mmCIF file with all atom_site columns, C-alpha atoms in Angstrom:
data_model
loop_
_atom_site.group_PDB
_atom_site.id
_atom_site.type_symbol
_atom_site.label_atom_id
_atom_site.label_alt_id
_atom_site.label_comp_id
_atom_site.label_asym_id
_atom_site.label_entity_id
_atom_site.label_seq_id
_atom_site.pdbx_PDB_ins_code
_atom_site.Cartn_x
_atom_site.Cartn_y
_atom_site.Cartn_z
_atom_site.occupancy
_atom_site.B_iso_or_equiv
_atom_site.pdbx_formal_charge
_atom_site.auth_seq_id
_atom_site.auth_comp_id
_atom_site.auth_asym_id
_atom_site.auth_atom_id
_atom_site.pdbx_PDB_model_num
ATOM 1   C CA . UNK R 1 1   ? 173.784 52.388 -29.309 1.00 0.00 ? 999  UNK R CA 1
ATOM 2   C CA . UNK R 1 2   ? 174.106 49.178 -30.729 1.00 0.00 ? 1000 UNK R CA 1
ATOM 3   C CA . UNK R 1 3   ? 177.620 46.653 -30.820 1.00 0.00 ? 1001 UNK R CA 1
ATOM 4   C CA . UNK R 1 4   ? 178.598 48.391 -34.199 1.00 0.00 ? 1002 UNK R CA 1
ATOM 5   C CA . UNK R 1 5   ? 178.557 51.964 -32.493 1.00 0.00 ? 1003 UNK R CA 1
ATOM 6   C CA . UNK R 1 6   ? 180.712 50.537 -29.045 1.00 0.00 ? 1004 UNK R CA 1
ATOM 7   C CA . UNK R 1 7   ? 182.803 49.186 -31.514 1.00 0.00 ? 1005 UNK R CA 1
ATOM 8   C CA . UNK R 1 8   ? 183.558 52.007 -33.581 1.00 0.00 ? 1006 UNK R CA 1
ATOM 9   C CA . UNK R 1 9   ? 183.415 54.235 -30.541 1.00 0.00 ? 1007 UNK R CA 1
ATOM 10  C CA . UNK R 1 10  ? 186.534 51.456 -28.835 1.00 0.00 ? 1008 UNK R CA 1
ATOM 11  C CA . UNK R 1 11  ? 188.618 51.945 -32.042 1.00 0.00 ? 1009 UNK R CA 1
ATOM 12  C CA . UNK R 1 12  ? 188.298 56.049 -32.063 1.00 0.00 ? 1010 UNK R CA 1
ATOM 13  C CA . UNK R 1 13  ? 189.208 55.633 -28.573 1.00 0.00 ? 1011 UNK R CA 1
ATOM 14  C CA . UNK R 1 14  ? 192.407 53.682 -29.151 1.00 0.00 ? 1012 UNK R CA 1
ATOM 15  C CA . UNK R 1 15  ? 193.438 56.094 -32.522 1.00 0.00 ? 1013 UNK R CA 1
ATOM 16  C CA . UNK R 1 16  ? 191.302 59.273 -32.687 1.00 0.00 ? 1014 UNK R CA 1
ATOM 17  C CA . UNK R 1 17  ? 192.932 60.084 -36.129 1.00 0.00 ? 1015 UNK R CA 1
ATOM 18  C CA . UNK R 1 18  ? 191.767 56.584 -37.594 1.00 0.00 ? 1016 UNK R CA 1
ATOM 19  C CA . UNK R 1 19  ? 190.228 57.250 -41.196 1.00 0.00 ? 1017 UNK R CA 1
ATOM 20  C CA . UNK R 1 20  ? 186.743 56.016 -41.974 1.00 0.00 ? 1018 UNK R CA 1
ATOM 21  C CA . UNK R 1 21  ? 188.213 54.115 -44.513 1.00 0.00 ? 1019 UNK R CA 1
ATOM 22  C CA . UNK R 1 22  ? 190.211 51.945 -41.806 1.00 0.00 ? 1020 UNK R CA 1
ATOM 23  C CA . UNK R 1 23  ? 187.416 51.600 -39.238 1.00 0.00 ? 1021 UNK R CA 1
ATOM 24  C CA . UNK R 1 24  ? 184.828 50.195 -42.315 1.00 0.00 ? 1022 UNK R CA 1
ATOM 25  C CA . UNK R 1 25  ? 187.831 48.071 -43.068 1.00 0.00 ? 1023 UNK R CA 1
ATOM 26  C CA . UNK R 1 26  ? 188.801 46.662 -39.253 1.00 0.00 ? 1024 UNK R CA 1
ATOM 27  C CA . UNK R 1 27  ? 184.791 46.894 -38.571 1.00 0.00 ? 1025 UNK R CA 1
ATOM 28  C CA . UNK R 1 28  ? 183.841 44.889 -41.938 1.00 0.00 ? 1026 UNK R CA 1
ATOM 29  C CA . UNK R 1 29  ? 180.866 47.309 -42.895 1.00 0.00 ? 1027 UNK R CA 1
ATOM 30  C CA . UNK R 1 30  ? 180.450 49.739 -45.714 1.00 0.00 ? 1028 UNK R CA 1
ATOM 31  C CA . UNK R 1 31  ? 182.725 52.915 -45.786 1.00 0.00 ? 1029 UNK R CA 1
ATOM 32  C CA . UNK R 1 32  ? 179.234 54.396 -46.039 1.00 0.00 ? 1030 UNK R CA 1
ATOM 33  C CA . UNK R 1 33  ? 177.687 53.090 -42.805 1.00 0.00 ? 1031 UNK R CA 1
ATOM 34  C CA . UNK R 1 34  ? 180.497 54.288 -40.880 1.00 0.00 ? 1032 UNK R CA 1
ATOM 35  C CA . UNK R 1 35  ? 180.428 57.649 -41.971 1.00 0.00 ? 1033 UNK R CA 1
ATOM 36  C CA . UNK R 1 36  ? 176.281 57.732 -41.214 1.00 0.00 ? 1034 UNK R CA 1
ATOM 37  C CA . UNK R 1 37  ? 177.102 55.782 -37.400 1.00 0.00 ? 1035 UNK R CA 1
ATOM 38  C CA . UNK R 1 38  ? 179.265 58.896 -36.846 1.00 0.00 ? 1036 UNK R CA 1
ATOM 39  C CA . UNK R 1 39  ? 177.406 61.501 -38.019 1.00 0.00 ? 1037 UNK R CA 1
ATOM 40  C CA . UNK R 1 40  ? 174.329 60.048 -36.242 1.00 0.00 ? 1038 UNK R CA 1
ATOM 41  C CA . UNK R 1 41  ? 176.899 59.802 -32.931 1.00 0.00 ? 1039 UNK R CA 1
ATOM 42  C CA . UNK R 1 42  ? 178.115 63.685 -33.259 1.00 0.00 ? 1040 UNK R CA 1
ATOM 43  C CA . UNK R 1 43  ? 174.845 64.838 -33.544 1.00 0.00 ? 1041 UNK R CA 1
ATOM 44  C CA . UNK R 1 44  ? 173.266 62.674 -30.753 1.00 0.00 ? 1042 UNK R CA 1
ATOM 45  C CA . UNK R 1 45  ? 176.445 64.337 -28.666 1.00 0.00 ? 1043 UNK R CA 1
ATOM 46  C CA . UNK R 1 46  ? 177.278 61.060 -27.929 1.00 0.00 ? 1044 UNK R CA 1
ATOM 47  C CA . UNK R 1 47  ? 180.767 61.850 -30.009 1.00 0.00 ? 1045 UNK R CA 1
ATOM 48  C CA . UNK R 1 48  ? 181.632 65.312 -28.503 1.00 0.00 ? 1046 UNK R CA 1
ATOM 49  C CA . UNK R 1 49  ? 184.566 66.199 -30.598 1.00 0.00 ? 1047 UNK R CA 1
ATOM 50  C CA . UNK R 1 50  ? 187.978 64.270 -31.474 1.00 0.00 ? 1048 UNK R CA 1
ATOM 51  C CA . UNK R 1 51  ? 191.151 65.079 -29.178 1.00 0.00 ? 1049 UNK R CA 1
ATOM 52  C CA . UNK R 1 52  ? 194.398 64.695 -28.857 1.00 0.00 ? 1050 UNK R CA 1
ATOM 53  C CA . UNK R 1 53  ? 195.544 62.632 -25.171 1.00 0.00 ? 1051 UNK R CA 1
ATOM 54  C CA . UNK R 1 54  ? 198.781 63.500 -24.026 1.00 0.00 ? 1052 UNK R CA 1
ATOM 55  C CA . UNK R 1 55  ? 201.336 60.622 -22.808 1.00 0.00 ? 1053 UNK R CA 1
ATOM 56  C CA . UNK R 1 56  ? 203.653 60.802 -19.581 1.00 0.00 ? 1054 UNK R CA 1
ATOM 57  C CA . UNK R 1 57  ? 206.197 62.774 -21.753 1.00 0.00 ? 1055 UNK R CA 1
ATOM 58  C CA . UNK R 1 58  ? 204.602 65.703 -22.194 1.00 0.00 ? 1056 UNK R CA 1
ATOM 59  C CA . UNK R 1 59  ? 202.871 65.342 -18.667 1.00 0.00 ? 1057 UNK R CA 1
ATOM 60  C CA . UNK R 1 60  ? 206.374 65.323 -17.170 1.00 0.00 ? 1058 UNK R CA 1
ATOM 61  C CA . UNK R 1 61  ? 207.156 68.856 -15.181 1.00 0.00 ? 1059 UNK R CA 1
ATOM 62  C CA . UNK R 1 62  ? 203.422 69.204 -14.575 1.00 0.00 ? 1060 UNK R CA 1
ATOM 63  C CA . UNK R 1 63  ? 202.414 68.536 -10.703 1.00 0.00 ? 1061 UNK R CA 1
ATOM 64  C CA . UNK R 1 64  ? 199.002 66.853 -10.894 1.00 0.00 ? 1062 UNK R CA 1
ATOM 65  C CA . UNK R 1 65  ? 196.495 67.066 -7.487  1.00 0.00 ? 1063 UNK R CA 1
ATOM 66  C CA . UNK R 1 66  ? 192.931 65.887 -6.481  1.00 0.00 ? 1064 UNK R CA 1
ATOM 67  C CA . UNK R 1 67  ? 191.477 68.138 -3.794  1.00 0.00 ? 1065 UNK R CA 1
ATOM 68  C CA . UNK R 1 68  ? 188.267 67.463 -1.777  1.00 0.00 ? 1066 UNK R CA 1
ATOM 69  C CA . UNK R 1 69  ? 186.247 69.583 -0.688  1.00 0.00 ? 1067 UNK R CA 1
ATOM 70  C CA . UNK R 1 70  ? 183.409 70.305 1.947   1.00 0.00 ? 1068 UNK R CA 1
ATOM 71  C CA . UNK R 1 71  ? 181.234 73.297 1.115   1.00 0.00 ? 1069 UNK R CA 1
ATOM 72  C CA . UNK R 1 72  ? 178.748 75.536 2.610   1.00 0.00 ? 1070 UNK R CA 1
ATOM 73  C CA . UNK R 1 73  ? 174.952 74.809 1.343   1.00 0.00 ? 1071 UNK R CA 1
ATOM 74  C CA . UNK R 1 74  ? 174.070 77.306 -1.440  1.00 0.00 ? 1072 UNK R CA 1
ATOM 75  C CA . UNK R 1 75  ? 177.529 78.256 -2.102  1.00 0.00 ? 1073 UNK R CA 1
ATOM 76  C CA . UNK R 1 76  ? 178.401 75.920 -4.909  1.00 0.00 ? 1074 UNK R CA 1
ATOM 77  C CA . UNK R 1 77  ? 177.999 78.861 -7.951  1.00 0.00 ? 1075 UNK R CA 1
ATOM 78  C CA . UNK R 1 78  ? 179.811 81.151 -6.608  1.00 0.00 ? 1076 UNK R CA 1
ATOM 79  C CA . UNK R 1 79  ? 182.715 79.054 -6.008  1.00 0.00 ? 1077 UNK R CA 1
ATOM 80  C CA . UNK R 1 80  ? 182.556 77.422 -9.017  1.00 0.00 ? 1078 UNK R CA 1
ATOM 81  C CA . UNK R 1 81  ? 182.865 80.584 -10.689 1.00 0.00 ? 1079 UNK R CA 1
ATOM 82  C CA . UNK R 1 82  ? 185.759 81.830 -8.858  1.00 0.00 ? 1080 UNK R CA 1
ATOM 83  C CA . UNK R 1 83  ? 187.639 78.436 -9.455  1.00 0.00 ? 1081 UNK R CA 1
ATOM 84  C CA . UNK R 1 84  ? 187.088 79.090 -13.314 1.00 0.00 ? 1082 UNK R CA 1
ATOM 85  C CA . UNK R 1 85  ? 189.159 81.852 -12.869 1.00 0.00 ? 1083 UNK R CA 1
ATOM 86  C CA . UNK R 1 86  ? 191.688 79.853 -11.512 1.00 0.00 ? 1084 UNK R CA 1
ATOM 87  C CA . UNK R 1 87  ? 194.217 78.784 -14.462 1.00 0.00 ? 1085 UNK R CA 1
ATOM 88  C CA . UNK R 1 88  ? 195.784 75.774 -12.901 1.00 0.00 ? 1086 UNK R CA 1
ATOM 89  C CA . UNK R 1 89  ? 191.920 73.999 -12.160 1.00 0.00 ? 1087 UNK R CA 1
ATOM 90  C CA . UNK R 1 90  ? 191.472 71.456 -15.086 1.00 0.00 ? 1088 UNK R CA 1
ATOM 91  C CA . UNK R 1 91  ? 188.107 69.978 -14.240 1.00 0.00 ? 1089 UNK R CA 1
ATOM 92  C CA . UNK R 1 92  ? 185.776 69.829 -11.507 1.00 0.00 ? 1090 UNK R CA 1
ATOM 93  C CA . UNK R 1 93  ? 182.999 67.173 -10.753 1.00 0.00 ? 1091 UNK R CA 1
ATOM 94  C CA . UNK R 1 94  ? 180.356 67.390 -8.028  1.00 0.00 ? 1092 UNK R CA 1
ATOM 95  C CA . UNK R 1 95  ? 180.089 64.131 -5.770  1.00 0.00 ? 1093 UNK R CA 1
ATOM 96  C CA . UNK R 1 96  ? 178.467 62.116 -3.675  1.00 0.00 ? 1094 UNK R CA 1
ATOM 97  C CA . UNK R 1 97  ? 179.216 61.099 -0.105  1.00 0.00 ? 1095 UNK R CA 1
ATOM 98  C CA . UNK R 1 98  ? 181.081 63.829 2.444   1.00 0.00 ? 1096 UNK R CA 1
ATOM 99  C CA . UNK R 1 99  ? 182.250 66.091 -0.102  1.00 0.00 ? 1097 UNK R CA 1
ATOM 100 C CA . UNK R 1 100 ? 180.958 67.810 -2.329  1.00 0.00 ? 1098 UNK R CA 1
ATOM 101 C CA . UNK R 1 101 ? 183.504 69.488 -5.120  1.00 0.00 ? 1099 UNK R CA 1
ATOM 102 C CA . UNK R 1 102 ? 186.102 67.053 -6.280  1.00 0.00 ? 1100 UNK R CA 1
ATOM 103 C CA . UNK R 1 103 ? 188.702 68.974 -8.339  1.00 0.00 ? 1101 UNK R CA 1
ATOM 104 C CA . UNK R 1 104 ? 191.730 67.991 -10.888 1.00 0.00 ? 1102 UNK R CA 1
ATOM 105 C CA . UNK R 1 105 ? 194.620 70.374 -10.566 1.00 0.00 ? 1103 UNK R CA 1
ATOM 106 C CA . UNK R 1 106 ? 197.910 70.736 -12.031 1.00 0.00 ? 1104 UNK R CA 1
ATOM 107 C CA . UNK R 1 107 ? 200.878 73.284 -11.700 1.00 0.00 ? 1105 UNK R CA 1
ATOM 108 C CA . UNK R 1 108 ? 204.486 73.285 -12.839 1.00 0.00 ? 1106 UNK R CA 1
ATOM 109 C CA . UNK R 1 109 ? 205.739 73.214 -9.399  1.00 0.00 ? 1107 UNK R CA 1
ATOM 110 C CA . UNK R 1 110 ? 204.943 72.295 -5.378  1.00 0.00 ? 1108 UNK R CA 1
ATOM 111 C CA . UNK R 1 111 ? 205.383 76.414 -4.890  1.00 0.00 ? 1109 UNK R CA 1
ATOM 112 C CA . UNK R 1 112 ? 202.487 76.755 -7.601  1.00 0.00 ? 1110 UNK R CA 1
ATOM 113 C CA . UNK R 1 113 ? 200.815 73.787 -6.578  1.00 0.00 ? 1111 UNK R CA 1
ATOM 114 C CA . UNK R 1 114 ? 200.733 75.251 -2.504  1.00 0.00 ? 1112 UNK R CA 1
ATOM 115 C CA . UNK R 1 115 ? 199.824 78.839 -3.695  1.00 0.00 ? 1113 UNK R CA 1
ATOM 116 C CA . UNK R 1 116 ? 196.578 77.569 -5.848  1.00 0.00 ? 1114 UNK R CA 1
ATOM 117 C CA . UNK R 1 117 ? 195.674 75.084 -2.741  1.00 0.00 ? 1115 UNK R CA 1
ATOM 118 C CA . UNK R 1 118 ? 195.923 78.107 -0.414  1.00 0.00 ? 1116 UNK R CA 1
ATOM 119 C CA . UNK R 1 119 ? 193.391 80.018 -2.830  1.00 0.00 ? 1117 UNK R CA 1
ATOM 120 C CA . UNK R 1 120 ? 191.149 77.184 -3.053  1.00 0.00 ? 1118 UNK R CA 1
ATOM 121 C CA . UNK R 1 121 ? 191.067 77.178 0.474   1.00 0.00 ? 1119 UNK R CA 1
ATOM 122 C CA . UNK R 1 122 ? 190.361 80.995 1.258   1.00 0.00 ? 1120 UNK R CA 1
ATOM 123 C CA . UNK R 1 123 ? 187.460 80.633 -0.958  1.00 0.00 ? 1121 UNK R CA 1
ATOM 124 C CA . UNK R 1 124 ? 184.269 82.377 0.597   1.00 0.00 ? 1122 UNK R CA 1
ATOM 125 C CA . UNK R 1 125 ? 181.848 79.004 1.146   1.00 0.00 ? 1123 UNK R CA 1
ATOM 126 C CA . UNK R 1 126 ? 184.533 76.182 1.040   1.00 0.00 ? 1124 UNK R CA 1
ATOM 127 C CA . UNK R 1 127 ? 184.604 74.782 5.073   1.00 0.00 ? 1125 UNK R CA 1
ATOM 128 C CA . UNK R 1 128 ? 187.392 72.291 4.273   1.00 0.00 ? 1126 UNK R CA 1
ATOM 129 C CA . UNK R 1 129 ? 189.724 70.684 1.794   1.00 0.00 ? 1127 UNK R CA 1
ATOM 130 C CA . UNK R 1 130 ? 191.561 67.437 1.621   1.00 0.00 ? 1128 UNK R CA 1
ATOM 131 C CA . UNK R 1 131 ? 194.565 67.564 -1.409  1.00 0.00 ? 1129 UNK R CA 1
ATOM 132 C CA . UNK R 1 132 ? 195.599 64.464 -2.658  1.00 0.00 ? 1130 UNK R CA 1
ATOM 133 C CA . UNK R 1 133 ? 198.910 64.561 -5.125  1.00 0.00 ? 1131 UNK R CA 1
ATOM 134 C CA . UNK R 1 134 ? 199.136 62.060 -7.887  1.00 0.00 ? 1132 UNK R CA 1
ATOM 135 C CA . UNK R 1 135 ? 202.318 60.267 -8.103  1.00 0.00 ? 1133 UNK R CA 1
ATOM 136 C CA . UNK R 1 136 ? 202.591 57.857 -10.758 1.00 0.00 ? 1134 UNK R CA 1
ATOM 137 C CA . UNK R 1 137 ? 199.631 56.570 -13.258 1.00 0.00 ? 1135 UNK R CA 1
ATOM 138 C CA . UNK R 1 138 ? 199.410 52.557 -13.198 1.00 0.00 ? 1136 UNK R CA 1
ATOM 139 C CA . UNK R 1 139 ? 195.975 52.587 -14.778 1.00 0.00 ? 1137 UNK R CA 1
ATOM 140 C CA . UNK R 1 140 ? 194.628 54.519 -17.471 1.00 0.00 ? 1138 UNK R CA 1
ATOM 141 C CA . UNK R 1 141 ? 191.355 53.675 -19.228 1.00 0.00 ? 1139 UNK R CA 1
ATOM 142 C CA . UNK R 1 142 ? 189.691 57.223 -20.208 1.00 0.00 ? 1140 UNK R CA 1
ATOM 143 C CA . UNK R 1 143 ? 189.163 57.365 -23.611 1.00 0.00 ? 1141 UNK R CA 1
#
């Protein structure tokens, strides 16, 4: 990846919907060589699709959580597959340090919120959890 590609990659970040047209225009380049850098970045993968981020408005009513947790060695399939089952489990990342499964929750309520942590919890492998609710967003840089 070279400036041009960051750059274009910056302005899809800030306006997914922004035409090729507009990006050659902001960037300064040929329609042309726009519309090659992103079919070159889709098929590398390095563009995985285009998608729509959703602002605090339609977040509100939705109870957001991090939870930690500390699993058995060997155990990390099978709980990964029951936590796919598990509606209200938006993403989870493996980690480094003294846990091991760090995952991104949300339910419409605490009651919700309490009955998925107790789940999580009773999972077969998972020794211990630490839940960690998100209050209020003061930085947000994902693209």
């Amino acid at each position: 990846m070279d400036e041009l590609d960051r750059n274009i990659l910056a302005l899809l970040g800030a306006d997914a919907r922004m035409s090729v047209a507009t990006l050659a225009r902001r960037l300064k380049v040929a329609r042309s060589t726009v519309q090659a850098r992103l079919e070159r970045l889709e098929s590398t993968g390095v563009i995985a699709g285009y998608t729509l981020k959703l602002g605090e408005a339609a977040r509100q009513g939705r109870l957001r959580a991090s939870v930690l947790l500390t699993i058995e060695p060997r155990a990390q399939a099978g709980i990964l597959t029951r936590l796919k089952s598990i509606s209200e489990v938006e993403k989870v990342f493996t980690t480094s340090g003294r846990f091991d499964l760090l995952l991104q929750i949300a339910a419409p309520n605490t009651q919700v919120l309490d009955q998925v942590l107790d789940q999580i919890g009773a999972l077969t492998g998972v020794n211990s959890s630490e839940s960690l609710i998100h209050l209020s967003t003061r930085i947000d840089r994902a693209i």
